[in-house]
Amino acid sequence: MQITVVGAGVIGLTTALVLEERGPTVRNRAAETGAATTSSVAGAVWFPYKAGPPARVAAWAVHTRRWLDELARTTPEAGVDVLTGYEITRDDSWPWWGSGLPELARAPAPVPGAPMAWKFTAPRAQPSLFLPWLESKLRARIERRTVTDLAGEPGDVVVNCTGMAARELAGDDTMYPLLGQLVIAGCGGADLTTTITDDRDPDSFFYIIPRRDELVLGGCSLPFPPGATPELDRAIKDRILAHAARLQIPIGEVLRERVGLRPYRLEVRLERAGRVIHNYGHGGAGFTLCRGCAEDVAKLVSG
Ligand SMILES: Cc1cc2nc3c(=O)[nH]c(=O)nc-3n(C[C@H](O)[C@H](O)[C@H](O)COP(=O)(O)OP(=O)(O)OC[C@H]3O[C@@H](n4cnc5c(N)ncnc54)[C@H](O)[C@@H]3O)c2cc1C
């Protein structure tokens, strides 16, 4: 069995890895790798954000969390650490993503002026370590090339993991970008074991995700015209920093900013169409869903 995986973001790399573990020969082709992918921008914490449908996403997420937990315990070079997560929200009904999280509970929020929060454990991958680690685990080197016709790719099966580019490659105009902007700051005096999301106000969505050596502060999620190139917005940066100050999080100096486009559709497309298996549209949850989705691709290959 020969398989071509197109795409080397977190979805393509994880899919290639899982398929290789099952035995087939896997070729991985990608226009860009590493820092040039959307995956490199992500805060990359486990949290099922902007992805559907809920039941499948919850199952993929739980599956992926188990793998990330295991990597955090056994493989420090993969760049995964387990953090304590808090979601501050006005809604105290049980979160739709909470099935399979035995530790999920209401708890006091760890910042002043906030009510109760949902508390859970949240593995976080550091993309600058995690993506190269995934790549290093693949048997074959990634071939750098732009694919223009999925059906023309070699192999018994072709897996489409091209993120936002699937809009053109698969002719899928239900895909659209959701813009996210981040401020990367020094660690300052922040607690590096805690990630906080504050989604009480839809116009001032905020999160902090500590990496091993810096803090990721966000964010926003704004529909963006397909095909356009995003630019940094000063007002978004100022709002993010003001929110951190309001929550009295002692961040360090601002190091840089990043902007990226979440590859969003109402439902992740994970299905087989002839020789092609599609695995794209993971929105704001590519790291959260990668392993669960890859396992389902493997089932579609063998089934
Ligand atoms: C600001 C921001 C913060 C985020 N935070 C989180 C988070 O905390 N947790 C989380 O789980 N997710 C987060 N995400 C979402 C996550 O980054 C995405 O869901 C994920 O990166 C999608 O991965 P992907 O592999 O599908 O796409 P990509 O990373 O975009 O990779 C696509 C791959 O396909 C290749 N490709 C495209 N077109 C072609 C072609 N024609 N031929 C060959 N190759 C091609 C590209 O070169 C690339 O290798 C965030 C996203 C953003 C923007």
JSON list of C-alpha atoms in Angstrom, two decimals, residues 39-262:
[
{"chain": "A", "resi": 39, "resn": "SER", "atom": "CA", "xyz": [0.44, 25.50, 12.40]},
{"chain": "A", "resi": 40, "resn": "SER", "atom": "CA", "xyz": [3.61, 27.33, 13.39]},
{"chain": "A", "resi": 41, "resn": "VAL", "atom": "CA", "xyz": [1.56, 30.37, 14.45]},
{"chain": "A", "resi": 42, "resn": "ALA", "atom": "CA", "xyz": [-0.77, 28.58, 16.85]},
{"chain": "A", "resi": 43, "resn": "GLY", "atom": "CA", "xyz": [-0.73, 28.90, 20.62]},
{"chain": "A", "resi": 44, "resn": "ALA", "atom": "CA", "xyz": [-1.25, 25.18, 20.28]},
{"chain": "A", "resi": 45, "resn": "VAL", "atom": "CA", "xyz": [-3.01, 24.48, 23.53]},
{"chain": "A", "resi": 46, "resn": "TRP", "atom": "CA", "xyz": [-5.57, 21.69, 23.77]},
{"chain": "A", "resi": 47, "resn": "PHE", "atom": "CA", "xyz": [-8.96, 23.39, 23.49]},
{"chain": "A", "resi": 48, "resn": "PRO", "atom": "CA", "xyz": [-11.73, 22.52, 21.01]},
{"chain": "A", "resi": 49, "resn": "TYR", "atom": "CA", "xyz": [-12.24, 26.04, 19.59]},
{"chain": "A", "resi": 50, "resn": "LYS", "atom": "CA", "xyz": [-13.99, 26.89, 16.32]},
{"chain": "A", "resi": 51, "resn": "ALA", "atom": "CA", "xyz": [-14.36, 23.36, 15.01]},
{"chain": "A", "resi": 52, "resn": "GLY", "atom": "CA", "xyz": [-17.36, 21.11, 14.41]},
{"chain": "A", "resi": 53, "resn": "PRO", "atom": "CA", "xyz": [-19.39, 18.99, 14.51]},
{"chain": "A", "resi": 54, "resn": "PRO", "atom": "CA", "xyz": [-19.50, 18.84, 18.33]},
{"chain": "A", "resi": 55, "resn": "ALA", "atom": "CA", "xyz": [-19.83, 15.07, 18.85]},
{"chain": "A", "resi": 56, "resn": "ARG", "atom": "CA", "xyz": [-17.01, 14.12, 16.46]},
{"chain": "A", "resi": 57, "resn": "VAL", "atom": "CA", "xyz": [-14.82, 16.99, 17.66]},
{"chain": "A", "resi": 58, "resn": "ALA", "atom": "CA", "xyz": [-15.26, 15.97, 21.31]},
{"chain": "A", "resi": 59, "resn": "ALA", "atom": "CA", "xyz": [-14.23, 12.39, 20.45]},
{"chain": "A", "resi": 60, "resn": "TRP", "atom": "CA", "xyz": [-11.21, 13.45, 18.34]},
{"chain": "A", "resi": 61, "resn": "ALA", "atom": "CA", "xyz": [-10.18, 15.89, 21.07]},
{"chain": "A", "resi": 62, "resn": "VAL", "atom": "CA", "xyz": [-10.26, 13.33, 23.88]},
{"chain": "A", "resi": 63, "resn": "HIS", "atom": "CA", "xyz": [-8.28, 10.91, 21.76]},
{"chain": "A", "resi": 64, "resn": "THR", "atom": "CA", "xyz": [-5.66, 13.55, 20.93]},
{"chain": "A", "resi": 65, "resn": "ARG", "atom": "CA", "xyz": [-5.43, 14.68, 24.55]},
{"chain": "A", "resi": 66, "resn": "ARG", "atom": "CA", "xyz": [-4.47, 11.17, 25.63]},
{"chain": "A", "resi": 67, "resn": "TRP", "atom": "CA", "xyz": [-1.62, 11.13, 23.10]},
{"chain": "A", "resi": 68, "resn": "LEU", "atom": "CA", "xyz": [-0.40, 14.62, 24.05]},
{"chain": "A", "resi": 69, "resn": "ASP", "atom": "CA", "xyz": [-0.51, 13.70, 27.76]},
{"chain": "A", "resi": 70, "resn": "GLU", "atom": "CA", "xyz": [1.58, 10.64, 27.01]},
{"chain": "A", "resi": 71, "resn": "LEU", "atom": "CA", "xyz": [4.13, 12.68, 25.00]},
{"chain": "A", "resi": 72, "resn": "ALA", "atom": "CA", "xyz": [4.38, 15.19, 27.85]},
{"chain": "A", "resi": 73, "resn": "ARG", "atom": "CA", "xyz": [5.22, 12.33, 30.23]},
{"chain": "A", "resi": 74, "resn": "THR", "atom": "CA", "xyz": [7.61, 10.39, 28.02]},
{"chain": "A", "resi": 75, "resn": "THR", "atom": "CA", "xyz": [9.10, 12.59, 25.28]},
{"chain": "A", "resi": 76, "resn": "PRO", "atom": "CA", "xyz": [10.24, 16.05, 26.47]},
{"chain": "A", "resi": 77, "resn": "GLU", "atom": "CA", "xyz": [11.86, 16.82, 23.11]},
{"chain": "A", "resi": 78, "resn": "ALA", "atom": "CA", "xyz": [8.41, 16.80, 21.46]},
{"chain": "A", "resi": 79, "resn": "GLY", "atom": "CA", "xyz": [7.72, 20.14, 23.18]},
{"chain": "A", "resi": 80, "resn": "VAL", "atom": "CA", "xyz": [4.47, 19.12, 24.86]},
{"chain": "A", "resi": 81, "resn": "ASP", "atom": "CA", "xyz": [3.69, 20.11, 28.45]},
{"chain": "A", "resi": 82, "resn": "VAL", "atom": "CA", "xyz": [0.56, 19.67, 30.52]},
{"chain": "A", "resi": 83, "resn": "LEU", "atom": "CA", "xyz": [-0.83, 22.96, 31.84]},
{"chain": "A", "resi": 84, "resn": "THR", "atom": "CA", "xyz": [-3.77, 23.78, 34.06]},
{"chain": "A", "resi": 85, "resn": "GLY", "atom": "CA", "xyz": [-6.46, 25.39, 31.92]},
{"chain": "A", "resi": 86, "resn": "TYR", "atom": "CA", "xyz": [-9.14, 27.87, 33.01]},
{"chain": "A", "resi": 87, "resn": "GLU", "atom": "CA", "xyz": [-11.99, 28.97, 30.80]},
{"chain": "A", "resi": 88, "resn": "ILE", "atom": "CA", "xyz": [-13.69, 32.07, 32.23]},
{"chain": "A", "resi": 89, "resn": "THR", "atom": "CA", "xyz": [-17.17, 32.22, 30.79]},
{"chain": "A", "resi": 90, "resn": "ARG", "atom": "CA", "xyz": [-20.59, 33.59, 31.71]},
{"chain": "A", "resi": 91, "resn": "ASP", "atom": "CA", "xyz": [-22.12, 30.22, 30.88]},
{"chain": "A", "resi": 92, "resn": "ASP", "atom": "CA", "xyz": [-22.09, 27.73, 33.74]},
{"chain": "A", "resi": 93, "resn": "SER", "atom": "CA", "xyz": [-23.82, 24.93, 31.83]},
{"chain": "A", "resi": 94, "resn": "TRP", "atom": "CA", "xyz": [-21.66, 21.86, 31.24]},
{"chain": "A", "resi": 95, "resn": "PRO", "atom": "CA", "xyz": [-19.28, 22.53, 28.27]},
{"chain": "A", "resi": 96, "resn": "TRP", "atom": "CA", "xyz": [-20.06, 20.53, 25.11]},
{"chain": "A", "resi": 97, "resn": "TRP", "atom": "CA", "xyz": [-16.37, 19.55, 24.89]},
{"chain": "A", "resi": 98, "resn": "GLY", "atom": "CA", "xyz": [-16.26, 18.27, 28.46]},
{"chain": "A", "resi": 99, "resn": "SER", "atom": "CA", "xyz": [-17.19, 14.64, 27.91]},
{"chain": "A", "resi": 100, "resn": "GLY", "atom": "CA", "xyz": [-14.20, 12.45, 28.64]},
{"chain": "A", "resi": 101, "resn": "LEU", "atom": "CA", "xyz": [-12.53, 15.01, 30.94]},
{"chain": "A", "resi": 102, "resn": "PRO", "atom": "CA", "xyz": [-12.95, 13.52, 34.44]},
{"chain": "A", "resi": 103, "resn": "GLU", "atom": "CA", "xyz": [-11.15, 16.43, 36.11]},
{"chain": "A", "resi": 104, "resn": "LEU", "atom": "CA", "xyz": [-13.30, 19.20, 34.57]},
{"chain": "A", "resi": 105, "resn": "ALA", "atom": "CA", "xyz": [-14.91, 21.27, 37.35]},
{"chain": "A", "resi": 106, "resn": "ARG", "atom": "CA", "xyz": [-15.99, 24.76, 38.35]},
{"chain": "A", "resi": 107, "resn": "ALA", "atom": "CA", "xyz": [-13.25, 26.57, 40.27]},
{"chain": "A", "resi": 108, "resn": "PRO", "atom": "CA", "xyz": [-12.35, 30.12, 41.28]},
{"chain": "A", "resi": 109, "resn": "ALA", "atom": "CA", "xyz": [-10.70, 31.95, 38.35]},
{"chain": "A", "resi": 110, "resn": "PRO", "atom": "CA", "xyz": [-6.99, 32.61, 38.98]},
{"chain": "A", "resi": 111, "resn": "VAL", "atom": "CA", "xyz": [-7.28, 36.34, 38.17]},
{"chain": "A", "resi": 112, "resn": "PRO", "atom": "CA", "xyz": [-8.93, 39.25, 40.01]},
{"chain": "A", "resi": 113, "resn": "GLY", "atom": "CA", "xyz": [-12.34, 40.52, 38.97]},
{"chain": "A", "resi": 114, "resn": "ALA", "atom": "CA", "xyz": [-13.39, 37.29, 37.29]},
{"chain": "A", "resi": 115, "resn": "PRO", "atom": "CA", "xyz": [-16.12, 34.93, 38.46]},
{"chain": "A", "resi": 116, "resn": "MET", "atom": "CA", "xyz": [-15.81, 31.17, 38.52]},
{"chain": "A", "resi": 117, "resn": "ALA", "atom": "CA", "xyz": [-14.10, 29.35, 35.65]},
{"chain": "A", "resi": 118, "resn": "TRP", "atom": "CA", "xyz": [-14.03, 25.87, 34.14]},
{"chain": "A", "resi": 119, "resn": "LYS", "atom": "CA", "xyz": [-10.82, 24.22, 35.30]},
{"chain": "A", "resi": 120, "resn": "PHE", "atom": "CA", "xyz": [-9.23, 21.31, 33.42]},
{"chain": "A", "resi": 121, "resn": "THR", "atom": "CA", "xyz": [-5.83, 19.98, 32.38]},
{"chain": "A", "resi": 122, "resn": "ALA", "atom": "CA", "xyz": [-4.68, 21.19, 28.99]},
{"chain": "A", "resi": 123, "resn": "PRO", "atom": "CA", "xyz": [-1.66, 19.82, 27.14]},
{"chain": "A", "resi": 124, "resn": "ARG", "atom": "CA", "xyz": [0.15, 22.50, 25.14]},
{"chain": "A", "resi": 125, "resn": "ALA", "atom": "CA", "xyz": [2.47, 21.82, 22.22]},
{"chain": "A", "resi": 126, "resn": "GLN", "atom": "CA", "xyz": [5.23, 24.27, 21.37]},
{"chain": "A", "resi": 127, "resn": "PRO", "atom": "CA", "xyz": [5.06, 24.37, 17.52]},
{"chain": "A", "resi": 128, "resn": "SER", "atom": "CA", "xyz": [8.75, 25.28, 17.11]},
{"chain": "A", "resi": 129, "resn": "LEU", "atom": "CA", "xyz": [9.59, 21.95, 18.80]},
{"chain": "A", "resi": 130, "resn": "PHE", "atom": "CA", "xyz": [6.53, 19.82, 18.04]},
{"chain": "A", "resi": 131, "resn": "LEU", "atom": "CA", "xyz": [6.45, 20.25, 14.23]},
{"chain": "A", "resi": 132, "resn": "PRO", "atom": "CA", "xyz": [10.17, 19.38, 13.74]},
{"chain": "A", "resi": 133, "resn": "TRP", "atom": "CA", "xyz": [9.76, 16.49, 16.17]},
{"chain": "A", "resi": 134, "resn": "LEU", "atom": "CA", "xyz": [6.86, 15.08, 14.14]},
{"chain": "A", "resi": 135, "resn": "GLU", "atom": "CA", "xyz": [8.88, 15.52, 10.95]},
{"chain": "A", "resi": 136, "resn": "SER", "atom": "CA", "xyz": [11.87, 13.75, 12.50]},
{"chain": "A", "resi": 137, "resn": "LYS", "atom": "CA", "xyz": [9.69, 10.72, 13.24]},
{"chain": "A", "resi": 138, "resn": "LEU", "atom": "CA", "xyz": [8.72, 10.21, 9.59]},
{"chain": "A", "resi": 139, "resn": "ARG", "atom": "CA", "xyz": [10.65, 7.60, 7.64]},
{"chain": "A", "resi": 140, "resn": "ALA", "atom": "CA", "xyz": [10.73, 9.57, 4.37]},
{"chain": "A", "resi": 141, "resn": "ARG", "atom": "CA", "xyz": [11.81, 13.18, 3.90]},
{"chain": "A", "resi": 142, "resn": "ILE", "atom": "CA", "xyz": [9.09, 15.67, 3.02]},
{"chain": "A", "resi": 143, "resn": "GLU", "atom": "CA", "xyz": [9.08, 16.52, -0.69]},
{"chain": "A", "resi": 144, "resn": "ARG", "atom": "CA", "xyz": [8.73, 20.26, -1.20]},
{"chain": "A", "resi": 145, "resn": "ARG", "atom": "CA", "xyz": [6.31, 20.85, -4.06]},
{"chain": "A", "resi": 146, "resn": "THR", "atom": "CA", "xyz": [3.01, 22.54, -4.78]},
{"chain": "A", "resi": 147, "resn": "VAL", "atom": "CA", "xyz": [0.28, 20.09, -5.72]},
{"chain": "A", "resi": 148, "resn": "THR", "atom": "CA", "xyz": [-2.29, 21.33, -8.24]},
{"chain": "A", "resi": 149, "resn": "ASP", "atom": "CA", "xyz": [-4.37, 18.19, -8.76]},
{"chain": "A", "resi": 150, "resn": "LEU", "atom": "CA", "xyz": [-5.01, 15.78, -5.87]},
{"chain": "A", "resi": 151, "resn": "ALA", "atom": "CA", "xyz": [-6.29, 13.03, -8.18]},
{"chain": "A", "resi": 152, "resn": "GLY", "atom": "CA", "xyz": [-3.02, 13.21, -10.16]},
{"chain": "A", "resi": 153, "resn": "GLU", "atom": "CA", "xyz": [-0.88, 12.39, -7.11]},
{"chain": "A", "resi": 154, "resn": "PRO", "atom": "CA", "xyz": [0.73, 8.95, -6.95]},
{"chain": "A", "resi": 155, "resn": "GLY", "atom": "CA", "xyz": [-0.27, 6.14, -4.58]},
{"chain": "A", "resi": 156, "resn": "ASP", "atom": "CA", "xyz": [-3.23, 3.93, -3.78]},
{"chain": "A", "resi": 157, "resn": "VAL", "atom": "CA", "xyz": [-4.60, 6.68, -1.55]},
{"chain": "A", "resi": 158, "resn": "VAL", "atom": "CA", "xyz": [-4.02, 10.47, -1.44]},
{"chain": "A", "resi": 159, "resn": "VAL", "atom": "CA", "xyz": [-4.75, 12.31, 1.83]},
{"chain": "A", "resi": 160, "resn": "ASN", "atom": "CA", "xyz": [-5.58, 15.98, 1.53]},
{"chain": "A", "resi": 161, "resn": "CYS", "atom": "CA", "xyz": [-4.23, 17.86, 4.58]},
{"chain": "A", "resi": 162, "resn": "THR", "atom": "CA", "xyz": [-3.78, 21.26, 2.97]},
{"chain": "A", "resi": 163, "resn": "GLY", "atom": "CA", "xyz": [-5.64, 23.41, 5.50]},
{"chain": "A", "resi": 164, "resn": "MET", "atom": "CA", "xyz": [-6.95, 26.65, 4.03]},
{"chain": "A", "resi": 165, "resn": "ALA", "atom": "CA", "xyz": [-5.62, 25.75, 0.57]},
{"chain": "A", "resi": 166, "resn": "ALA", "atom": "CA", "xyz": [-8.26, 23.01, 0.36]},
{"chain": "A", "resi": 167, "resn": "ARG", "atom": "CA", "xyz": [-10.67, 25.76, -0.58]},
{"chain": "A", "resi": 168, "resn": "GLU", "atom": "CA", "xyz": [-9.09, 25.78, -4.06]},
{"chain": "A", "resi": 169, "resn": "LEU", "atom": "CA", "xyz": [-7.60, 22.28, -4.23]},
{"chain": "A", "resi": 170, "resn": "ALA", "atom": "CA", "xyz": [-10.87, 20.56, -3.29]},
{"chain": "A", "resi": 171, "resn": "GLY", "atom": "CA", "xyz": [-13.12, 23.27, -4.75]},
{"chain": "A", "resi": 172, "resn": "ASP", "atom": "CA", "xyz": [-14.69, 23.79, -1.33]},
{"chain": "A", "resi": 173, "resn": "ASP", "atom": "CA", "xyz": [-16.13, 27.27, -0.93]},
{"chain": "A", "resi": 174, "resn": "THR", "atom": "CA", "xyz": [-17.57, 26.39, 2.49]},
{"chain": "A", "resi": 175, "resn": "MET", "atom": "CA", "xyz": [-14.01, 26.87, 3.79]},
{"chain": "A", "resi": 176, "resn": "TYR", "atom": "CA", "xyz": [-13.20, 30.35, 4.99]},
{"chain": "A", "resi": 177, "resn": "PRO", "atom": "CA", "xyz": [-10.40, 31.91, 6.99]},
{"chain": "A", "resi": 178, "resn": "LEU", "atom": "CA", "xyz": [-10.81, 33.15, 10.56]},
{"chain": "A", "resi": 179, "resn": "LEU", "atom": "CA", "xyz": [-8.12, 35.66, 11.39]},
{"chain": "A", "resi": 180, "resn": "GLY", "atom": "CA", "xyz": [-6.21, 35.33, 14.63]},
{"chain": "A", "resi": 181, "resn": "GLN", "atom": "CA", "xyz": [-3.61, 37.76, 15.94]},
{"chain": "A", "resi": 182, "resn": "LEU", "atom": "CA", "xyz": [-1.12, 37.09, 18.71]},
{"chain": "A", "resi": 183, "resn": "VAL", "atom": "CA", "xyz": [1.29, 39.06, 20.86]},
{"chain": "A", "resi": 184, "resn": "ILE", "atom": "CA", "xyz": [4.35, 37.08, 21.97]},
{"chain": "A", "resi": 185, "resn": "ALA", "atom": "CA", "xyz": [5.83, 38.39, 25.21]},
{"chain": "A", "resi": 186, "resn": "GLY", "atom": "CA", "xyz": [8.59, 37.46, 27.59]},
{"chain": "A", "resi": 187, "resn": "CYS", "atom": "CA", "xyz": [7.61, 35.33, 30.57]},
{"chain": "A", "resi": 188, "resn": "GLY", "atom": "CA", "xyz": [7.77, 38.22, 33.07]},
{"chain": "A", "resi": 189, "resn": "GLY", "atom": "CA", "xyz": [6.30, 37.01, 36.35]},
{"chain": "A", "resi": 190, "resn": "ALA", "atom": "CA", "xyz": [3.49, 35.00, 34.76]},
{"chain": "A", "resi": 191, "resn": "ASP", "atom": "CA", "xyz": [2.63, 31.50, 35.95]},
{"chain": "A", "resi": 192, "resn": "LEU", "atom": "CA", "xyz": [4.02, 29.23, 33.22]},
{"chain": "A", "resi": 193, "resn": "THR", "atom": "CA", "xyz": [1.85, 26.30, 34.28]},
{"chain": "A", "resi": 194, "resn": "THR", "atom": "CA", "xyz": [-1.50, 28.00, 33.73]},
{"chain": "A", "resi": 195, "resn": "THR", "atom": "CA", "xyz": [-3.39, 28.87, 30.55]},
{"chain": "A", "resi": 196, "resn": "ILE", "atom": "CA", "xyz": [-6.43, 31.14, 30.75]},
{"chain": "A", "resi": 197, "resn": "THR", "atom": "CA", "xyz": [-9.18, 31.84, 28.22]},
{"chain": "A", "resi": 198, "resn": "ASP", "atom": "CA", "xyz": [-11.57, 34.70, 28.93]},
{"chain": "A", "resi": 199, "resn": "ASP", "atom": "CA", "xyz": [-14.54, 34.58, 26.61]},
{"chain": "A", "resi": 200, "resn": "ARG", "atom": "CA", "xyz": [-17.04, 36.55, 28.71]},
{"chain": "A", "resi": 201, "resn": "ASP", "atom": "CA", "xyz": [-17.15, 39.34, 26.13]},
{"chain": "A", "resi": 202, "resn": "PRO", "atom": "CA", "xyz": [-17.43, 38.29, 22.44]},
{"chain": "A", "resi": 203, "resn": "ASP", "atom": "CA", "xyz": [-15.84, 41.63, 21.41]},
{"chain": "A", "resi": 204, "resn": "SER", "atom": "CA", "xyz": [-12.85, 41.12, 23.71]},
{"chain": "A", "resi": 205, "resn": "PHE", "atom": "CA", "xyz": [-11.88, 37.47, 23.46]},
{"chain": "A", "resi": 206, "resn": "PHE", "atom": "CA", "xyz": [-8.60, 36.91, 25.36]},
{"chain": "A", "resi": 207, "resn": "TYR", "atom": "CA", "xyz": [-6.25, 34.07, 26.14]},
{"chain": "A", "resi": 208, "resn": "ILE", "atom": "CA", "xyz": [-2.78, 33.51, 27.53]},
{"chain": "A", "resi": 209, "resn": "ILE", "atom": "CA", "xyz": [-0.82, 30.37, 26.67]},
{"chain": "A", "resi": 210, "resn": "PRO", "atom": "CA", "xyz": [2.62, 30.00, 28.25]},
{"chain": "A", "resi": 211, "resn": "ARG", "atom": "CA", "xyz": [5.33, 28.27, 26.24]},
{"chain": "A", "resi": 212, "resn": "ARG", "atom": "CA", "xyz": [8.55, 27.08, 27.86]},
{"chain": "A", "resi": 213, "resn": "ASP", "atom": "CA", "xyz": [10.30, 30.39, 27.14]},
{"chain": "A", "resi": 214, "resn": "GLU", "atom": "CA", "xyz": [7.63, 32.95, 26.26]},
{"chain": "A", "resi": 215, "resn": "LEU", "atom": "CA", "xyz": [3.95, 33.84, 26.53]},
{"chain": "A", "resi": 216, "resn": "VAL", "atom": "CA", "xyz": [1.39, 33.73, 23.74]},
{"chain": "A", "resi": 217, "resn": "LEU", "atom": "CA", "xyz": [-1.36, 36.33, 24.17]},
{"chain": "A", "resi": 218, "resn": "GLY", "atom": "CA", "xyz": [-4.45, 36.47, 21.99]},
{"chain": "A", "resi": 219, "resn": "GLY", "atom": "CA", "xyz": [-6.76, 36.92, 20.50]},
{"chain": "A", "resi": 220, "resn": "CYS", "atom": "CA", "xyz": [-9.47, 37.34, 18.04]},
{"chain": "A", "resi": 221, "resn": "SER", "atom": "CA", "xyz": [-11.36, 35.27, 15.50]},
{"chain": "A", "resi": 222, "resn": "LEU", "atom": "CA", "xyz": [-12.54, 37.43, 12.62]},
{"chain": "A", "resi": 223, "resn": "PRO", "atom": "CA", "xyz": [-13.95, 36.25, 9.28]},
{"chain": "A", "resi": 224, "resn": "PHE", "atom": "CA", "xyz": [-11.41, 37.22, 6.61]},
{"chain": "A", "resi": 225, "resn": "PRO", "atom": "CA", "xyz": [-11.72, 37.43, 2.82]},
{"chain": "A", "resi": 226, "resn": "PRO", "atom": "CA", "xyz": [-10.42, 34.23, 1.18]},
{"chain": "A", "resi": 227, "resn": "GLY", "atom": "CA", "xyz": [-7.25, 34.83, -0.80]},
{"chain": "A", "resi": 228, "resn": "ALA", "atom": "CA", "xyz": [-6.37, 38.11, 0.98]},
{"chain": "A", "resi": 229, "resn": "THR", "atom": "CA", "xyz": [-3.16, 38.49, 3.02]},
{"chain": "A", "resi": 230, "resn": "PRO", "atom": "CA", "xyz": [-3.65, 39.38, 6.69]},
{"chain": "A", "resi": 231, "resn": "GLU", "atom": "CA", "xyz": [-1.77, 42.22, 8.33]},
{"chain": "A", "resi": 232, "resn": "LEU", "atom": "CA", "xyz": [-1.10, 43.08, 11.96]},
{"chain": "A", "resi": 233, "resn": "ASP", "atom": "CA", "xyz": [-3.66, 45.42, 13.46]},
{"chain": "A", "resi": 234, "resn": "ARG", "atom": "CA", "xyz": [-2.38, 47.83, 16.12]},
{"chain": "A", "resi": 235, "resn": "ALA", "atom": "CA", "xyz": [-5.81, 48.15, 17.76]},
{"chain": "A", "resi": 236, "resn": "ILE", "atom": "CA", "xyz": [-6.03, 44.37, 18.31]},
{"chain": "A", "resi": 237, "resn": "LYS", "atom": "CA", "xyz": [-2.58, 44.33, 19.87]},
{"chain": "A", "resi": 238, "resn": "ASP", "atom": "CA", "xyz": [-3.52, 47.20, 22.22]},
{"chain": "A", "resi": 239, "resn": "ARG", "atom": "CA", "xyz": [-6.74, 45.44, 23.21]},
{"chain": "A", "resi": 240, "resn": "ILE", "atom": "CA", "xyz": [-4.90, 42.19, 24.01]},
{"chain": "A", "resi": 241, "resn": "LEU", "atom": "CA", "xyz": [-2.32, 43.98, 26.15]},
{"chain": "A", "resi": 242, "resn": "ALA", "atom": "CA", "xyz": [-5.01, 46.01, 27.94]},
{"chain": "A", "resi": 243, "resn": "HIS", "atom": "CA", "xyz": [-6.91, 42.79, 28.72]},
{"chain": "A", "resi": 244, "resn": "ALA", "atom": "CA", "xyz": [-3.78, 41.19, 30.19]},
{"chain": "A", "resi": 245, "resn": "ALA", "atom": "CA", "xyz": [-3.22, 44.29, 32.33]},
{"chain": "A", "resi": 246, "resn": "ARG", "atom": "CA", "xyz": [-6.87, 44.24, 33.49]},
{"chain": "A", "resi": 247, "resn": "LEU", "atom": "CA", "xyz": [-6.45, 40.63, 34.65]},
{"chain": "A", "resi": 248, "resn": "GLN", "atom": "CA", "xyz": [-3.19, 41.72, 36.35]},
{"chain": "A", "resi": 249, "resn": "ILE", "atom": "CA", "xyz": [-1.08, 39.14, 34.52]},
{"chain": "A", "resi": 250, "resn": "PRO", "atom": "CA", "xyz": [2.57, 40.20, 34.93]},
{"chain": "A", "resi": 251, "resn": "ILE", "atom": "CA", "xyz": [3.78, 39.64, 31.35]},
{"chain": "A", "resi": 252, "resn": "GLY", "atom": "CA", "xyz": [7.31, 40.47, 30.15]},
{"chain": "A", "resi": 253, "resn": "GLU", "atom": "CA", "xyz": [8.23, 42.78, 27.27]},
{"chain": "A", "resi": 254, "resn": "VAL", "atom": "CA", "xyz": [6.58, 42.34, 23.87]},
{"chain": "A", "resi": 255, "resn": "LEU", "atom": "CA", "xyz": [8.91, 40.26, 21.68]},
{"chain": "A", "resi": 256, "resn": "ARG", "atom": "CA", "xyz": [6.95, 40.01, 18.40]},
{"chain": "A", "resi": 257, "resn": "GLU", "atom": "CA", "xyz": [3.49, 39.66, 16.89]},
{"chain": "A", "resi": 258, "resn": "ARG", "atom": "CA", "xyz": [1.98, 37.03, 14.64]},
{"chain": "A", "resi": 259, "resn": "VAL", "atom": "CA", "xyz": [-1.10, 36.82, 12.53]},
{"chain": "A", "resi": 260, "resn": "GLY", "atom": "CA", "xyz": [-2.62, 33.70, 10.99]},
{"chain": "A", "resi": 261, "resn": "LEU", "atom": "CA", "xyz": [-5.73, 32.33, 9.33]},
{"chain": "A", "resi": 262, "resn": "ARG", "atom": "CA", "xyz": [-7.60, 29.46, 10.97]}
]
